[in-house]
Amino acid sequence: MKKYKIIDTWISTILISIFALIYLVSLDFGYVITGYFIVGSWQLISMIVHAWNHWFTAKGSARIYYHWFVGVCLISIPISFEVLLYMAPFMAAYYTWICYEEVYIKMKRPLSILK
């Protein structure tokens, strides 16, 4: 689990950084949309893997709240597509922070503290 979570965190960070740099160099909004789909797809797969394996998805955890929030966002795409375009970078950064926190903060604690 730990190896997967480290790889997942770094892939999210690298993908976000690459697409941000590509956009800043080219100023082509097409790269932003491409980045949204690639980063979002990666993070959606990661969310499914975490939910399937019950990793950090306990009731009341940040990850489970984020899963519910993404579910609501997916349902509301037809209604609020433009709002989601502006929210997506913040959502991606927050998801990456959740992954980082789980790997580098929560998993560093003694097992007696984790529940």
PDB file of C-alpha atoms in Angstrom:
ATOM      1  CA  MET A   1       0.000   0.000   0.000  1.00  0.00           C
ATOM      2  CA  LYS A   2       2.699   2.478   0.974  1.00  0.00           C
ATOM      3  CA  LYS A   3       4.587   2.052  -2.305  1.00  0.00           C
ATOM      4  CA  TYR A   4       1.396   2.603  -4.323  1.00  0.00           C
ATOM      5  CA  LYS A   5       0.507   5.704  -2.304  1.00  0.00           C
ATOM      6  CA  ILE A   6       3.980   7.211  -2.775  1.00  0.00           C
ATOM      7  CA  ILE A   7       3.824   6.592  -6.532  1.00  0.00           C
ATOM      8  CA  ASP A   8       0.273   7.965  -6.665  1.00  0.00           C
ATOM      9  CA  THR A   9       1.260  11.145  -4.829  1.00  0.00           C
ATOM     10  CA  TRP A  10       4.256  11.769  -7.059  1.00  0.00           C
ATOM     11  CA  ILE A  11       2.396  11.054 -10.298  1.00  0.00           C
ATOM     12  CA  SER A  12      -0.340  13.532  -9.322  1.00  0.00           C
ATOM     13  CA  THR A  13       2.250  16.158  -8.406  1.00  0.00           C
ATOM     14  CA  ILE A  14       4.233  15.630 -11.607  1.00  0.00           C
ATOM     15  CA  LEU A  15       1.151  15.685 -13.857  1.00  0.00           C
ATOM     16  CA  ILE A  16      -0.144  18.900 -12.295  1.00  0.00           C
ATOM     17  CA  SER A  17       3.296  20.511 -12.598  1.00  0.00           C
ATOM     18  CA  ILE A  18       3.802  19.430 -16.217  1.00  0.00           C
ATOM     19  CA  PHE A  19       0.454  20.766 -17.402  1.00  0.00           C
ATOM     20  CA  ALA A  20       0.863  24.003 -15.456  1.00  0.00           C
ATOM     21  CA  LEU A  21       4.279  24.561 -17.046  1.00  0.00           C
ATOM     22  CA  ILE A  22       3.049  23.665 -20.523  1.00  0.00           C
ATOM     23  CA  TYR A  23       0.226  26.161 -20.162  1.00  0.00           C
ATOM     24  CA  LEU A  24       2.496  28.904 -18.834  1.00  0.00           C
ATOM     25  CA  VAL A  25       4.923  28.422 -21.728  1.00  0.00           C
ATOM     26  CA  SER A  26       2.342  28.145 -24.504  1.00  0.00           C
ATOM     27  CA  LEU A  27      -0.660  30.050 -23.068  1.00  0.00           C
ATOM     28  CA  ASP A  28      -2.856  27.669 -25.063  1.00  0.00           C
ATOM     29  CA  PHE A  29      -6.074  26.872 -23.182  1.00  0.00           C
ATOM     30  CA  GLY A  30      -6.309  23.537 -25.019  1.00  0.00           C
ATOM     31  CA  TYR A  31      -3.512  22.228 -22.827  1.00  0.00           C
ATOM     32  CA  VAL A  32      -5.500  23.172 -19.749  1.00  0.00           C
ATOM     33  CA  ILE A  33      -8.466  21.072 -20.882  1.00  0.00           C
ATOM     34  CA  THR A  34      -6.157  18.181 -21.796  1.00  0.00           C
ATOM     35  CA  GLY A  35      -4.508  18.481 -18.389  1.00  0.00           C
ATOM     36  CA  TYR A  36      -7.896  18.486 -16.648  1.00  0.00           C
ATOM     37  CA  PHE A  37      -8.817  15.201 -18.281  1.00  0.00           C
ATOM     38  CA  ILE A  38      -5.453  13.508 -17.745  1.00  0.00           C
ATOM     39  CA  VAL A  39      -4.975  14.620 -14.125  1.00  0.00           C
ATOM     40  CA  GLY A  40      -8.650  14.057 -13.352  1.00  0.00           C
ATOM     41  CA  SER A  41      -8.585  10.571 -14.879  1.00  0.00           C
ATOM     42  CA  TRP A  42      -5.497   9.642 -12.897  1.00  0.00           C
ATOM     43  CA  GLN A  43      -7.026  10.902  -9.673  1.00  0.00           C
ATOM     44  CA  LEU A  44     -10.355   9.200 -10.377  1.00  0.00           C
ATOM     45  CA  ILE A  45      -8.537   5.872 -10.868  1.00  0.00           C
ATOM     46  CA  SER A  46      -6.653   6.539  -7.638  1.00  0.00           C
ATOM     47  CA  MET A  47      -9.915   7.236  -5.811  1.00  0.00           C
ATOM     48  CA  ILE A  48     -11.397   3.969  -7.082  1.00  0.00           C
ATOM     49  CA  VAL A  49      -8.312   2.007  -5.983  1.00  0.00           C
ATOM     50  CA  HIS A  50      -8.466   3.614  -2.528  1.00  0.00           C
ATOM     51  CA  ALA A  51     -12.191   2.926  -2.172  1.00  0.00           C
ATOM     52  CA  TRP A  52     -11.830  -0.659  -3.431  1.00  0.00           C
ATOM     53  CA  ASN A  53      -9.032  -1.410  -0.949  1.00  0.00           C
ATOM     54  CA  HIS A  54     -10.573   0.626   1.915  1.00  0.00           C
ATOM     55  CA  TRP A  55      -7.398   2.696   2.319  1.00  0.00           C
ATOM     56  CA  PHE A  56      -8.005   5.768   4.479  1.00  0.00           C
ATOM     57  CA  THR A  57     -11.722   5.709   3.687  1.00  0.00           C
ATOM     58  CA  ALA A  58     -13.034   5.480   7.229  1.00  0.00           C
ATOM     59  CA  LYS A  59     -16.151   7.404   8.130  1.00  0.00           C
ATOM     60  CA  GLY A  60     -15.256  11.053   8.746  1.00  0.00           C
ATOM     61  CA  SER A  61     -11.938  10.965   6.876  1.00  0.00           C
ATOM     62  CA  ALA A  62     -10.928  13.726   4.466  1.00  0.00           C
ATOM     63  CA  ARG A  63     -10.726  11.191   1.649  1.00  0.00           C
ATOM     64  CA  ILE A  64     -14.290   9.941   2.081  1.00  0.00           C
ATOM     65  CA  TYR A  65     -15.636  13.500   2.135  1.00  0.00           C
ATOM     66  CA  TYR A  66     -13.663  14.238  -1.003  1.00  0.00           C
ATOM     67  CA  HIS A  67     -15.079  11.103  -2.703  1.00  0.00           C
ATOM     68  CA  TRP A  68     -18.613  12.290  -1.946  1.00  0.00           C
ATOM     69  CA  PHE A  69     -17.794  15.809  -3.157  1.00  0.00           C
ATOM     70  CA  VAL A  70     -16.446  14.449  -6.454  1.00  0.00           C
ATOM     71  CA  GLY A  71     -19.556  12.310  -6.851  1.00  0.00           C
ATOM     72  CA  VAL A  72     -21.757  15.385  -6.479  1.00  0.00           C
ATOM     73  CA  CYS A  73     -19.550  17.281  -8.946  1.00  0.00           C
ATOM     74  CA  LEU A  74     -19.824  14.485 -11.514  1.00  0.00           C
ATOM     75  CA  ILE A  75     -23.596  14.464 -11.195  1.00  0.00           C
ATOM     76  CA  SER A  76     -23.764  18.263 -11.559  1.00  0.00           C
ATOM     77  CA  ILE A  77     -21.531  18.533 -14.659  1.00  0.00           C
ATOM     78  CA  PRO A  78     -24.413  19.295 -17.025  1.00  0.00           C
ATOM     79  CA  ILE A  79     -25.651  22.092 -14.764  1.00  0.00           C
ATOM     80  CA  SER A  80     -22.417  23.743 -13.681  1.00  0.00           C
ATOM     81  CA  PHE A  81     -19.699  22.855 -16.193  1.00  0.00           C
ATOM     82  CA  GLU A  82     -18.126  26.320 -16.137  1.00  0.00           C
ATOM     83  CA  VAL A  83     -17.941  26.400 -12.338  1.00  0.00           C
ATOM     84  CA  LEU A  84     -16.220  23.023 -12.368  1.00  0.00           C
ATOM     85  CA  LEU A  85     -13.654  24.325 -14.873  1.00  0.00           C
ATOM     86  CA  TYR A  86     -12.542  26.868 -12.292  1.00  0.00           C
ATOM     87  CA  MET A  87     -12.764  24.454  -9.353  1.00  0.00           C
ATOM     88  CA  ALA A  88     -10.816  21.611 -10.996  1.00  0.00           C
ATOM     89  CA  PRO A  89      -7.289  22.917 -10.309  1.00  0.00           C
ATOM     90  CA  PHE A  90      -8.114  23.453  -6.645  1.00  0.00           C
ATOM     91  CA  MET A  91      -9.714  20.021  -6.412  1.00  0.00           C
ATOM     92  CA  ALA A  92      -6.648  18.397  -7.998  1.00  0.00           C
ATOM     93  CA  ALA A  93      -4.311  20.212  -5.624  1.00  0.00           C
ATOM     94  CA  TYR A  94      -6.442  19.271  -2.622  1.00  0.00           C
ATOM     95  CA  TYR A  95      -6.539  15.602  -3.656  1.00  0.00           C
ATOM     96  CA  THR A  96      -2.770  15.622  -4.049  1.00  0.00           C
ATOM     97  CA  TRP A  97      -2.487  17.142  -0.569  1.00  0.00           C
ATOM     98  CA  ILE A  98      -4.702  14.356   0.843  1.00  0.00           C
ATOM     99  CA  CYS A  99      -2.388  11.763  -0.739  1.00  0.00           C
ATOM    100  CA  TYR A 100       0.702  13.553   0.533  1.00  0.00           C
ATOM    101  CA  GLU A 101      -0.703  13.803   4.049  1.00  0.00           C
ATOM    102  CA  GLU A 102      -1.592  10.108   4.117  1.00  0.00           C
ATOM    103  CA  VAL A 103       1.871   9.020   2.973  1.00  0.00           C
ATOM    104  CA  TYR A 104       4.191  11.464   4.656  1.00  0.00           C
ATOM    105  CA  ILE A 105       2.266  12.345   7.820  1.00  0.00           C
ATOM    106  CA  LYS A 106      -0.262   9.663   8.782  1.00  0.00           C
ATOM    107  CA  MET A 107       1.828   6.670   7.737  1.00  0.00           C
ATOM    108  CA  LYS A 108       4.842   7.974   9.688  1.00  0.00           C
ATOM    109  CA  ARG A 109       2.964   7.649  12.985  1.00  0.00           C
ATOM    110  CA  PRO A 110       3.183   4.493  15.067  1.00  0.00           C
ATOM    111  CA  LEU A 111       0.488   1.979  14.186  1.00  0.00           C
ATOM    112  CA  SER A 112      -1.011   2.302  17.658  1.00  0.00           C
ATOM    113  CA  ILE A 113      -2.149   5.838  16.829  1.00  0.00           C
ATOM    114  CA  LEU A 114      -3.781   4.968  13.495  1.00  0.00           C
ATOM    115  CA  LYS A 115      -7.344   3.730  13.584  1.00  0.00           C
TER     116      LYS A 115
END
